[in-house]
mmCIF file of C-alpha atoms in Angstrom:
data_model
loop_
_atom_site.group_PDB
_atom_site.id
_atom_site.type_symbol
_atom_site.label_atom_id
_atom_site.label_comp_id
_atom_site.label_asym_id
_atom_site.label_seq_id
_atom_site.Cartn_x
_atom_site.Cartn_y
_atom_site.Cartn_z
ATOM 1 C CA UNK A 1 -4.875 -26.715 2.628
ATOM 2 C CA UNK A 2 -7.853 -25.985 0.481
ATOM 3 C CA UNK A 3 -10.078 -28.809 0.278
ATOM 4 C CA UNK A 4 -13.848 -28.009 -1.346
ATOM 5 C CA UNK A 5 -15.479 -31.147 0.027
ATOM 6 C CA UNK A 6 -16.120 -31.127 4.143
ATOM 7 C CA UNK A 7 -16.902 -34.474 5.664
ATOM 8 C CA UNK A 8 -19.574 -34.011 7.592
ATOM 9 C CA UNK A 9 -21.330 -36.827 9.873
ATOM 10 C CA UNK A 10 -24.846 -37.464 8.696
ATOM 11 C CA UNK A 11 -27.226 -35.148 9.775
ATOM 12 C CA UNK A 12 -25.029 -32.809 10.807
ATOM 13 C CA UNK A 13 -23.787 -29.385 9.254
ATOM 14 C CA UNK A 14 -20.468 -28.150 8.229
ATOM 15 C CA UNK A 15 -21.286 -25.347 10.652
ATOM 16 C CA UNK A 16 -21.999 -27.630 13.972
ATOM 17 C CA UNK A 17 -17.809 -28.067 14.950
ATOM 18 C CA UNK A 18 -15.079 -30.204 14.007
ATOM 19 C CA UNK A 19 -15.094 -29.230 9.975
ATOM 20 C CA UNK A 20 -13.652 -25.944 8.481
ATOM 21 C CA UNK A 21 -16.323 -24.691 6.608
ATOM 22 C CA UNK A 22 -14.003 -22.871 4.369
ATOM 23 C CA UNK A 23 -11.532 -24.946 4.072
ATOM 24 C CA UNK A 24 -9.408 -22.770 6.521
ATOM 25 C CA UNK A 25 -8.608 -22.969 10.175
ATOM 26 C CA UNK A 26 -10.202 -20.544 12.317
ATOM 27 C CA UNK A 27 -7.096 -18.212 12.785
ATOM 28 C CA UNK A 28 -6.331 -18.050 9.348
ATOM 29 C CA UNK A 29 -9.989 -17.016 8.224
ATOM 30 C CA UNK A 30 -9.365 -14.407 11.340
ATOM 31 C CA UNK A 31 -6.217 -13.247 9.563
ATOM 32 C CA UNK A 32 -8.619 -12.928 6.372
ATOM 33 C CA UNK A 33 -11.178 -10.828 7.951
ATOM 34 C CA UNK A 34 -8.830 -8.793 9.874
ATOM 35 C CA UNK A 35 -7.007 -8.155 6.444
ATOM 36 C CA UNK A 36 -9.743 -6.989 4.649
ATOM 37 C CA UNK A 37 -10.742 -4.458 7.404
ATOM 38 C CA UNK A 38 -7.588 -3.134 7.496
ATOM 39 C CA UNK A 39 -7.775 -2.789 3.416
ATOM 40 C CA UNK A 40 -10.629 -0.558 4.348
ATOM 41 C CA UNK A 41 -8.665 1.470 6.516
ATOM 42 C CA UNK A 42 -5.782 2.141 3.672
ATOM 43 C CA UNK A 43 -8.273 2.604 0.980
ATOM 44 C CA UNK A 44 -9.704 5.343 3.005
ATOM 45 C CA UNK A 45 -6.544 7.274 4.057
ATOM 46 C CA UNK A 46 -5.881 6.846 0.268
ATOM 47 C CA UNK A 47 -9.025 7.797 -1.126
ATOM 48 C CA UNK A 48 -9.312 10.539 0.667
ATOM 49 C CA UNK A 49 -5.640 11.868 -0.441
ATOM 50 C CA UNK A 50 -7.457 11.157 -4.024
ATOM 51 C CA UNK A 51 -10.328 13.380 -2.666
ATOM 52 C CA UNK A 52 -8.303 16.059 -1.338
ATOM 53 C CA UNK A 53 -5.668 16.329 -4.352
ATOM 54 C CA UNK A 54 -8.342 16.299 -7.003
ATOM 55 C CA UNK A 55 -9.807 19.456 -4.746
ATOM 56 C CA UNK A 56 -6.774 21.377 -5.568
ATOM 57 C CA UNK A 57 -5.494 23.216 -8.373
ATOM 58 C CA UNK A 58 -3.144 20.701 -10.819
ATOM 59 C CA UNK A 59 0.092 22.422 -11.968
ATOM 60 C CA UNK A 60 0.247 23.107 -16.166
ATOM 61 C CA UNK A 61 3.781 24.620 -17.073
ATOM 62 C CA UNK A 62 6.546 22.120 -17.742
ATOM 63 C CA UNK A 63 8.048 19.428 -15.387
ATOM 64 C CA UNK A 64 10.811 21.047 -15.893
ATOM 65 C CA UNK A 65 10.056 24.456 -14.955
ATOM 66 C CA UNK A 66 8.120 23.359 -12.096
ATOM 67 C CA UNK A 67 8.668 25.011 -8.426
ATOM 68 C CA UNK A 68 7.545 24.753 -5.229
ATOM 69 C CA UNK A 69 4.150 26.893 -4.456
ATOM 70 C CA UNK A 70 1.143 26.682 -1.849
ATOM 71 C CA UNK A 71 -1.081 27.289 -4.626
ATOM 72 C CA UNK A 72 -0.743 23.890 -6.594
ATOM 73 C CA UNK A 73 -0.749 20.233 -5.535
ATOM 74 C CA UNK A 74 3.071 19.187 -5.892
ATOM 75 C CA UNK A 75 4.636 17.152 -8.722
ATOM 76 C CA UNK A 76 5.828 13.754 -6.272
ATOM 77 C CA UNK A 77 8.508 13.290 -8.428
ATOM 78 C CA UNK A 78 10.094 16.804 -7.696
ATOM 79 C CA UNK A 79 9.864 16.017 -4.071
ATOM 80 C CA UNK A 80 11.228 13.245 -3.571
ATOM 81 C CA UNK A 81 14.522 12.759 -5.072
ATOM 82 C CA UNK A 82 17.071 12.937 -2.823
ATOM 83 C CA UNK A 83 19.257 9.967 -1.906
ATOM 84 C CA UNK A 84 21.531 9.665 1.110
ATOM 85 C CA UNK A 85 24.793 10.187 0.657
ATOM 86 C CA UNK A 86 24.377 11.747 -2.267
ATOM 87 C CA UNK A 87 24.049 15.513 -1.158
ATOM 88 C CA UNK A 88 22.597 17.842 -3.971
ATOM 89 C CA UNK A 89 21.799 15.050 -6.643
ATOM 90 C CA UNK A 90 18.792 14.816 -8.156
ATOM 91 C CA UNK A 91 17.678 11.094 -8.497
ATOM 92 C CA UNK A 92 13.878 11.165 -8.685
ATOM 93 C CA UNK A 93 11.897 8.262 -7.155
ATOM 94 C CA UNK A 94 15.222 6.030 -7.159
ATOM 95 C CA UNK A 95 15.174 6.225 -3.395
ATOM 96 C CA UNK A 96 11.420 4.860 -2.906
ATOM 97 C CA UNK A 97 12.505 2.163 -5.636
ATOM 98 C CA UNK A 98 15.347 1.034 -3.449
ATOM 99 C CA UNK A 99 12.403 1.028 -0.602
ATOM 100 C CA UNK A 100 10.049 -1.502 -3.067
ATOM 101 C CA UNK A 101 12.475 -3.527 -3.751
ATOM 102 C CA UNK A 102 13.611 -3.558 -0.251
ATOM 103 C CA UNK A 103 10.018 -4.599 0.341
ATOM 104 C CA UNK A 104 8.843 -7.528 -1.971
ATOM 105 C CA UNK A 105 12.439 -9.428 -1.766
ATOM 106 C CA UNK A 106 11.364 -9.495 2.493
ATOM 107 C CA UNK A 107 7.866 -10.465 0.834
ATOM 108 C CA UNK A 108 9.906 -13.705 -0.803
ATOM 109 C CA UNK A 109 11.787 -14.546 1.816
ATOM 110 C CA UNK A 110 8.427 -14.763 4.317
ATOM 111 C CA UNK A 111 6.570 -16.427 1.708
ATOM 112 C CA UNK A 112 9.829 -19.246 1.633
ATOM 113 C CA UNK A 113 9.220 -19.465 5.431
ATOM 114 C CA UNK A 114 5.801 -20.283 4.880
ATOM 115 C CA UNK A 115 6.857 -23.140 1.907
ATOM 116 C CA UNK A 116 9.716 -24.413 4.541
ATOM 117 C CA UNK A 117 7.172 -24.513 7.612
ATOM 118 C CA UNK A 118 4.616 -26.712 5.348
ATOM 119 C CA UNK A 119 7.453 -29.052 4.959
ATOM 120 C CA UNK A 120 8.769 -28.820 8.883
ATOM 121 C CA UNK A 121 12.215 -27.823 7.971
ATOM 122 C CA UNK A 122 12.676 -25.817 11.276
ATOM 123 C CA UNK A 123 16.557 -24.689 10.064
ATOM 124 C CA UNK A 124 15.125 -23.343 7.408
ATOM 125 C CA UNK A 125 12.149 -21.298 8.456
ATOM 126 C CA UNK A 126 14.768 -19.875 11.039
ATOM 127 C CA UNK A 127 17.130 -18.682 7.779
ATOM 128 C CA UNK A 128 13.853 -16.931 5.896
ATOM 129 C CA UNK A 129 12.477 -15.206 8.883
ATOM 130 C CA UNK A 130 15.798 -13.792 9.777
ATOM 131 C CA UNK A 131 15.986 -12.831 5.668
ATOM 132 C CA UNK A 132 12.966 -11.077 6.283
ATOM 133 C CA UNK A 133 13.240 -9.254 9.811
ATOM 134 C CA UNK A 134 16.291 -7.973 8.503
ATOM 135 C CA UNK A 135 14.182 -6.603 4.855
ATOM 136 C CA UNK A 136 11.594 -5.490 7.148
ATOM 137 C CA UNK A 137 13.917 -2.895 9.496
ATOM 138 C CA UNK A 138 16.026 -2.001 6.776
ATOM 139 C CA UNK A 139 12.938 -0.484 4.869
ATOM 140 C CA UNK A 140 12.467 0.874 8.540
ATOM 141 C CA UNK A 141 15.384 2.389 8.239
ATOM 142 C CA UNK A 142 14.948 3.829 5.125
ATOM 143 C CA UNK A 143 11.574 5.286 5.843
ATOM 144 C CA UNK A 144 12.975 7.031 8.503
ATOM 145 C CA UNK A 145 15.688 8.819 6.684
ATOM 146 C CA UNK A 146 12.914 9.898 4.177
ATOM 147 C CA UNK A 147 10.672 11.268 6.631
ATOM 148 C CA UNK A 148 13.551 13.394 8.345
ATOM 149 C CA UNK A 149 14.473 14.302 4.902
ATOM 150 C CA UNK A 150 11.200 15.513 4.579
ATOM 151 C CA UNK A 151 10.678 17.498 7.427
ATOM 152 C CA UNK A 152 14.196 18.904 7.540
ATOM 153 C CA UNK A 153 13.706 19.923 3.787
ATOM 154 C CA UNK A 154 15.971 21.414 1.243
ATOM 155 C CA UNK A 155 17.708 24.316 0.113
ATOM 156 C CA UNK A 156 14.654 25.807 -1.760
ATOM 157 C CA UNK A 157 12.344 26.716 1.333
ATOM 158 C CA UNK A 158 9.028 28.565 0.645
ATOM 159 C CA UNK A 159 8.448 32.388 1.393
ATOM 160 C CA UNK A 160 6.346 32.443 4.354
ATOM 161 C CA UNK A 161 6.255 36.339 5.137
ATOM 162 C CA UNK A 162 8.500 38.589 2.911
ATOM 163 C CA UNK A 163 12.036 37.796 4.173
ATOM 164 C CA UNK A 164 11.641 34.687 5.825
ATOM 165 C CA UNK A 165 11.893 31.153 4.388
ATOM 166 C CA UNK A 166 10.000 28.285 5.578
ATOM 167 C CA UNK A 167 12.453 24.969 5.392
ATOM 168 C CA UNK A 168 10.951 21.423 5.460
ATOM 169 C CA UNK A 169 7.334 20.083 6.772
ATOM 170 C CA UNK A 170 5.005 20.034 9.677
ATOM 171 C CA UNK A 171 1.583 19.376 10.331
ATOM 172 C CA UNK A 172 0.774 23.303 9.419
ATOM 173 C CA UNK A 173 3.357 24.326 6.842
ATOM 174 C CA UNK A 174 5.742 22.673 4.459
ATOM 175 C CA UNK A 175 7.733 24.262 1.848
ATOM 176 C CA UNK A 176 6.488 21.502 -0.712
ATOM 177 C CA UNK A 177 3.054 22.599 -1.650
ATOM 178 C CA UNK A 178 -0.290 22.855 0.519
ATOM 179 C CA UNK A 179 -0.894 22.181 4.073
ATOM 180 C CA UNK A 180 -2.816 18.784 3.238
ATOM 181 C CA UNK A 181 0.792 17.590 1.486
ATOM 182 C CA UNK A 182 2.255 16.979 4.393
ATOM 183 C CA UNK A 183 -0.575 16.094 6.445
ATOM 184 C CA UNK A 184 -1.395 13.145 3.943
ATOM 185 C CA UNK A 185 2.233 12.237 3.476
ATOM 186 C CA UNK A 186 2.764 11.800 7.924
ATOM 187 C CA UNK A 187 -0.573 10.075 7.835
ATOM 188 C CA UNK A 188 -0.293 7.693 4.993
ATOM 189 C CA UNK A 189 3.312 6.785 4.682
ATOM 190 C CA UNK A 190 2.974 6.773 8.951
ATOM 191 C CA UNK A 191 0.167 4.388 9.390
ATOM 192 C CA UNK A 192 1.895 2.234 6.405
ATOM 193 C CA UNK A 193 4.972 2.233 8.685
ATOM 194 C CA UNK A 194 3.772 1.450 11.708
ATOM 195 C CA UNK A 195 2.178 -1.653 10.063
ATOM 196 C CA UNK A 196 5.830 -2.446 8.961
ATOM 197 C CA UNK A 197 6.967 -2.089 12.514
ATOM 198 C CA UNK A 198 4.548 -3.993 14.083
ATOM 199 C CA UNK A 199 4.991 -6.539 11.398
ATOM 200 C CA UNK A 200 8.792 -6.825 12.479
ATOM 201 C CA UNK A 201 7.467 -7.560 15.982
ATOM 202 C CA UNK A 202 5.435 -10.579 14.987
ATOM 203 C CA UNK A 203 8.221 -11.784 12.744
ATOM 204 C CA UNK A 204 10.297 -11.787 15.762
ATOM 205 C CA UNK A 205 8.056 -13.679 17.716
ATOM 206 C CA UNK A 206 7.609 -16.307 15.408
ATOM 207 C CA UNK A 207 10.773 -16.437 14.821
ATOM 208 C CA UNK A 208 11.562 -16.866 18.758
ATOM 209 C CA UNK A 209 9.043 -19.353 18.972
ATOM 210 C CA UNK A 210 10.572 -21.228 15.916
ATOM 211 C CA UNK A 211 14.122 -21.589 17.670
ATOM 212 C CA UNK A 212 12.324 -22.901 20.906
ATOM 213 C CA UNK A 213 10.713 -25.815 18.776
ATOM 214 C CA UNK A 214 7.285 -24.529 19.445
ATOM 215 C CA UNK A 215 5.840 -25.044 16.395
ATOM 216 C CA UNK A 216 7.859 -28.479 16.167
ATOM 217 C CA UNK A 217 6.083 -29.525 19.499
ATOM 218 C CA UNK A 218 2.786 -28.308 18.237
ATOM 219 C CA UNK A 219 3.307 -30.199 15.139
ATOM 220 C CA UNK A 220 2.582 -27.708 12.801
ATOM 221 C CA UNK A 221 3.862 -23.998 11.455
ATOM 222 C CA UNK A 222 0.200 -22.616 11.009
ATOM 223 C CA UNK A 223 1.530 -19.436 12.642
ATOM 224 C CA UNK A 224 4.390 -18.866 10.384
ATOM 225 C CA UNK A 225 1.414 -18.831 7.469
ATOM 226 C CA UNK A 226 -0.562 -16.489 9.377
ATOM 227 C CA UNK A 227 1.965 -13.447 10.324
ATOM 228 C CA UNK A 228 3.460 -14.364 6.495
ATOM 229 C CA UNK A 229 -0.753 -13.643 5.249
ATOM 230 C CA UNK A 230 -0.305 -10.373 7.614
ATOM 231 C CA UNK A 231 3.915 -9.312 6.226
ATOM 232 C CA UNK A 232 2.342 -10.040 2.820
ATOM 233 C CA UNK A 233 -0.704 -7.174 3.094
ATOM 234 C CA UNK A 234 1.880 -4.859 4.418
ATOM 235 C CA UNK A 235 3.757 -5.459 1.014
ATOM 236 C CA UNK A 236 0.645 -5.005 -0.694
ATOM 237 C CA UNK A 237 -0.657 -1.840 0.936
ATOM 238 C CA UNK A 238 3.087 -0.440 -0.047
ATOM 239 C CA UNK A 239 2.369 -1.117 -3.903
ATOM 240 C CA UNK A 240 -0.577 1.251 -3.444
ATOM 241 C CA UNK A 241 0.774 3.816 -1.698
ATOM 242 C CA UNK A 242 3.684 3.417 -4.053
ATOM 243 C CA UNK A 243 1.599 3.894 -7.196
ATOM 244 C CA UNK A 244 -1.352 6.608 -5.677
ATOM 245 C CA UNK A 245 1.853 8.580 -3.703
ATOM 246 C CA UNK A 246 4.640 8.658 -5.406
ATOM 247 C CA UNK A 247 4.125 8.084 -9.322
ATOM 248 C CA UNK A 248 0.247 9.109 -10.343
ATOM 249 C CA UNK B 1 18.757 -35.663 38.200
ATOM 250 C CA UNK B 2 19.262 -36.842 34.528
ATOM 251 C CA UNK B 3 18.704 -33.802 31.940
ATOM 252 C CA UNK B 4 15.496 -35.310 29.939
ATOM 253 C CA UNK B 5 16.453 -34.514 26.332
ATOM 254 C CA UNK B 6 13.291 -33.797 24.952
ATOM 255 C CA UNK B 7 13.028 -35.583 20.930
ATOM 256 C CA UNK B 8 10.498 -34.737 19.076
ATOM 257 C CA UNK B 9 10.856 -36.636 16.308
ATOM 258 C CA UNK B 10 9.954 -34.838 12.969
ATOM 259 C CA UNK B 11 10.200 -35.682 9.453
ATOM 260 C CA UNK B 12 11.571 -32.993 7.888
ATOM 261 C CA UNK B 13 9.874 -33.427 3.958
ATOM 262 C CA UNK B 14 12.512 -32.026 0.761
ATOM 263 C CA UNK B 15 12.014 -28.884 -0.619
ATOM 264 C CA UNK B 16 9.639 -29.558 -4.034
ATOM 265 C CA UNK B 17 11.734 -26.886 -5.971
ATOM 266 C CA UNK B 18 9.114 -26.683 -8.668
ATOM 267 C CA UNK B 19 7.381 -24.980 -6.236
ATOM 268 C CA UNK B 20 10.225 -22.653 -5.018
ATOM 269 C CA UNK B 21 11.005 -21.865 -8.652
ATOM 270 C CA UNK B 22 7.371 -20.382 -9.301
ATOM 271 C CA UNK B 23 7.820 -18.377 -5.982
ATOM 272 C CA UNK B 24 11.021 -16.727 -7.445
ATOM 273 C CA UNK B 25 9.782 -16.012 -10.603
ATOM 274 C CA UNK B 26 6.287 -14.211 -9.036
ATOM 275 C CA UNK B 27 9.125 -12.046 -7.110
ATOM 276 C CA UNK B 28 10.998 -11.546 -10.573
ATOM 277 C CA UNK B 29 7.412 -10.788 -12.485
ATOM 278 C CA UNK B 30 6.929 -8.126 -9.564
ATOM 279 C CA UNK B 31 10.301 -6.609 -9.897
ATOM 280 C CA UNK B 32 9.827 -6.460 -13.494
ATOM 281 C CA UNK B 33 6.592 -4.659 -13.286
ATOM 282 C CA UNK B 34 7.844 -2.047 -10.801
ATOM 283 C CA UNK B 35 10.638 -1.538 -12.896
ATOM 284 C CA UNK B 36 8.393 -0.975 -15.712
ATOM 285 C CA UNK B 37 6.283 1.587 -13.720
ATOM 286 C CA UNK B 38 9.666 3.248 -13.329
ATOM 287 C CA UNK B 39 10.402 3.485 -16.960
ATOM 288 C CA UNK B 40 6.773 4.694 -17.907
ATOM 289 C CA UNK B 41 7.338 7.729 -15.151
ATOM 290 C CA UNK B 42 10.608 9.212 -16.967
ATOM 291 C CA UNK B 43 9.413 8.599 -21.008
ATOM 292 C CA UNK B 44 5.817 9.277 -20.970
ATOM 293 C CA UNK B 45 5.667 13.144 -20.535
ATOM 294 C CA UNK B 46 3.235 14.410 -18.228
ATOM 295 C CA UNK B 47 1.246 15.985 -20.615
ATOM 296 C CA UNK B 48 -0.279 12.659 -20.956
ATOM 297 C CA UNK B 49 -1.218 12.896 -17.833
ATOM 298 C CA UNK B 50 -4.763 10.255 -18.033
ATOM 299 C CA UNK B 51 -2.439 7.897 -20.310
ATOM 300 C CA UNK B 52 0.395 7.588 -17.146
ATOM 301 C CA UNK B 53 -2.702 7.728 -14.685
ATOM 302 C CA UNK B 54 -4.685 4.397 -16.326
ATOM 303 C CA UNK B 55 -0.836 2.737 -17.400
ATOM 304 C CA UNK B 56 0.234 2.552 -13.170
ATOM 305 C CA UNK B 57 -3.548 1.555 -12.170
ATOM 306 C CA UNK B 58 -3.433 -1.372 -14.188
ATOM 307 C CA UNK B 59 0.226 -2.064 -13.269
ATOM 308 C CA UNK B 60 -0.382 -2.060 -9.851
ATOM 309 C CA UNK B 61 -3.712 -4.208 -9.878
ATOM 310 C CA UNK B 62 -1.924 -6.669 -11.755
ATOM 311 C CA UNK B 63 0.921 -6.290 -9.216
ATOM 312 C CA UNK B 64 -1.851 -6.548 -6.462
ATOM 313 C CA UNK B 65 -3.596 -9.804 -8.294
ATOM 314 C CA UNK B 66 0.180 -11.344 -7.821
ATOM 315 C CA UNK B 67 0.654 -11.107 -4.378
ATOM 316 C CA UNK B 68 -2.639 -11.755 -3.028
ATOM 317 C CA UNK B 69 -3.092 -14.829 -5.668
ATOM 318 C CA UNK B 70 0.662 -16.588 -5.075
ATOM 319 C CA UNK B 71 2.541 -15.217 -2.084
ATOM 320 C CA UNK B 72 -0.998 -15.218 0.009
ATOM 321 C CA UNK B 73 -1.946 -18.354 -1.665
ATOM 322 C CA UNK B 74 -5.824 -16.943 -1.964
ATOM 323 C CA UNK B 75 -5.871 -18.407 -5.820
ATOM 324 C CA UNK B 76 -5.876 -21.978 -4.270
ATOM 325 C CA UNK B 77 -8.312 -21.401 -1.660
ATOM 326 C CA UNK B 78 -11.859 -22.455 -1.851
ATOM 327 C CA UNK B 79 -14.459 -20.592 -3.206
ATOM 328 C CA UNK B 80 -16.126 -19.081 -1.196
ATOM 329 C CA UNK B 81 -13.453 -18.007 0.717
ATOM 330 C CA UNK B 82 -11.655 -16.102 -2.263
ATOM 331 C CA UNK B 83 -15.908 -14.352 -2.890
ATOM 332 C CA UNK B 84 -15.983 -13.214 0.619
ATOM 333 C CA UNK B 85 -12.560 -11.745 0.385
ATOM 334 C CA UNK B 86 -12.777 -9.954 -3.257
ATOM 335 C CA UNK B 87 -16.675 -8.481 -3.122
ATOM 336 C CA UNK B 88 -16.397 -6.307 -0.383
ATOM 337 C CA UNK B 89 -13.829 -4.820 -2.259
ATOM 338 C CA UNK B 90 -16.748 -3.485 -4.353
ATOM 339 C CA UNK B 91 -17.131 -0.777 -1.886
ATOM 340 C CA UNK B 92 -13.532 0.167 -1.791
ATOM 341 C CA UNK B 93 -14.026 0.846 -6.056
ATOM 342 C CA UNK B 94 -17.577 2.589 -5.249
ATOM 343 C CA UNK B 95 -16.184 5.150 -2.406
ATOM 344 C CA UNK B 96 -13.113 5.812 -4.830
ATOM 345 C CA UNK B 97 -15.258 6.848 -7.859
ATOM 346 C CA UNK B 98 -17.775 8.937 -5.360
ATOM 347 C CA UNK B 99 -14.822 10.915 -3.804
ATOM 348 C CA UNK B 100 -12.769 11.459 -6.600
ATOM 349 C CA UNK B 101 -16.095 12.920 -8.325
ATOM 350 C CA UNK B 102 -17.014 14.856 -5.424
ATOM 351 C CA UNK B 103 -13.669 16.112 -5.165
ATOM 352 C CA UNK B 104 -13.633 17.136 -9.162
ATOM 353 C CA UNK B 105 -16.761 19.177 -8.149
ATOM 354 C CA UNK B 106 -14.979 20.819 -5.172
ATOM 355 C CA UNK B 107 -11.917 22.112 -7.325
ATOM 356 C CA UNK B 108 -14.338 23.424 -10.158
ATOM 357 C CA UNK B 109 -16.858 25.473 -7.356
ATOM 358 C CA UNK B 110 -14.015 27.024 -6.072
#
């Protein structure tokens, strides 16, 4: 809880033990710190895609009339529109919605974890970390049909050499635009998802630790606040990549 | 041996849904916004291509602002706290205008 005035014994400091200086526990001014160095990370992956994209040539005919070529950065829109189960329909960006919504609803539900830990409802925590393991491996699950979507690719594969067709991305050719596409798109959308991933892990173990009465035995659900500051920057780092991605 | 039952007693306080009812509607303020950003993407053409650029920054800082401020509770925090978290971020903004500059010059040298 954020309190601005620390008690301190006279002649002593805030800083000398015993007093949270700023008005938050160790570990959760850890979680801060560790947060904001990890926002460095993303911004550079990101800036660098900013870097890279603005380096290459922008498209200028229509949206409509627009194609696949190595010589242009791709519109996002045009490449990712496909939907499973829904072979051959073109539904741009609806997918990646379904993924942000997917997202900030598993954002809620941790953040209600959080509320119910404060108040030491146990049951409760236990119902909103389940709510939000299951948000966090269905977006999983999604992101995994996307990215073999990707590199399996469509029926519009680029000419590599006269006569053969190039279908879907690696690391040195995609059928989508420049080499860097891909590259960016593995790295970015990757590193995002293994945060997601490892973010499912933690959830888990809280939640374990939750059933066992842990955190009812410790007397407190500090740690359900801290992995819930962690879930949260994942959600964040999404609305980023979301915006810098797949709409700009 | 007798199986010790081990009771911890704990008061278990009621949910203040006040509380719970500003959470949801942060989540519905979100949802709105992305939808938004979704409806900006189809009617603005892309001809207006700075226009759609500057309309999905601001979206998404003000999406950003949300989470960090409600669901990571940072707007109740002390002060200094919330300083030490939001200046470096000054560098993040500085890097971004360098490289986006730098990469401007790139694409017009080649």
């Amino acid at each position: 809880m954020a309190s601005t005035s620390v008690a301190t014994a006279p002649g002593r400091s805030a800083w000398d033990g015993g007093a949270s200086p700023m008005g938050a526990s160790y570990g959760k001014l850890m979680m801060w710190f560790f947060l904001l160095s990890d926002a460095f990370t993303f911004s550079a992956l990101l800036i660098t895609y900013g870097l890279v994209r603005s380096a290459h040539p922008v498209y200028t005919g229509s949206v409509h009339d627009f194609k696949f070529s190595q010589h242009y950065w791709p519109i996002p829109e045009r490449v990712f529109e496909a939907v499973p189960f829904l072979h051959g329909v073109e539904a741009p960006l609806v997918f990646v919605g379904i993924m942000t919504f997917i997202l900030i609803m598993s954002s809620v539900t941790m953040v209600l974890a959080v509320e119910a830990g404060h108040r030491m409802d146990r049951k409760a925590v236990e119902k909103w970390m389940l709510w939000t393991i299951l948000g966090g491996i269905c977006f999983l699950s999604c992101q995994a049909w996307e990215w073999s979507h990707f590199i399996h690719g469509s029926e519009a594969g680029k000419a590599v050499v006269e006569g053969t067709k190039f279908f879907g991305a690696n690391l040195v050719h995609n059928q989508y635009g420049p080499p860097d596409f891909a590259a960016f798109f593995f790295f970015i959308t990757g590193f995002h998802g293994f945060h997601v991933f490892s973010g499912v892990c933690l959830n888990f173990l809280i939640y374990y630790n939750t059933v066992m009465g842990v955190y009812d035995r410790r007397g407190h659900y500090e740690m359900v606040e801290k992995v819930g500051l962690y879930w949260h920057f994942v959600d964040l780092v999404w609305v980023f990549v979301f915006t810098f991605f797949y709409l700009v | 041996m007798a199986h010790a039952e081990e009771t911890v007693h704990i008061n278990v306080i009621p949910p203040d849904h006040a509380k719970i009812r500003k959470l949801w509607i942060t989540a519905l303020i979100l949802l709105v916004i992305t939808i938004c950003e979704f409806i900006v993407a189809f009617t603005i053409p892309h001809e207006y291509k700075d226009l759609r650029v500057w309309i999905f920054i601001t979206m998404t800082i003000v999406k950003a602002a949300y989470i960090v401020g409600e669901f990571m509770h940072l707007r109740y925090e002390v002060k200094v706290l919330i300083w030490s978290i939001l200046i470096p971020m000054i560098f993040v903004v500085w890097m971004l205008v360098a490289f986006l500059y730098e990469g401007m010059a790139i694409s017009s040298v080649r």
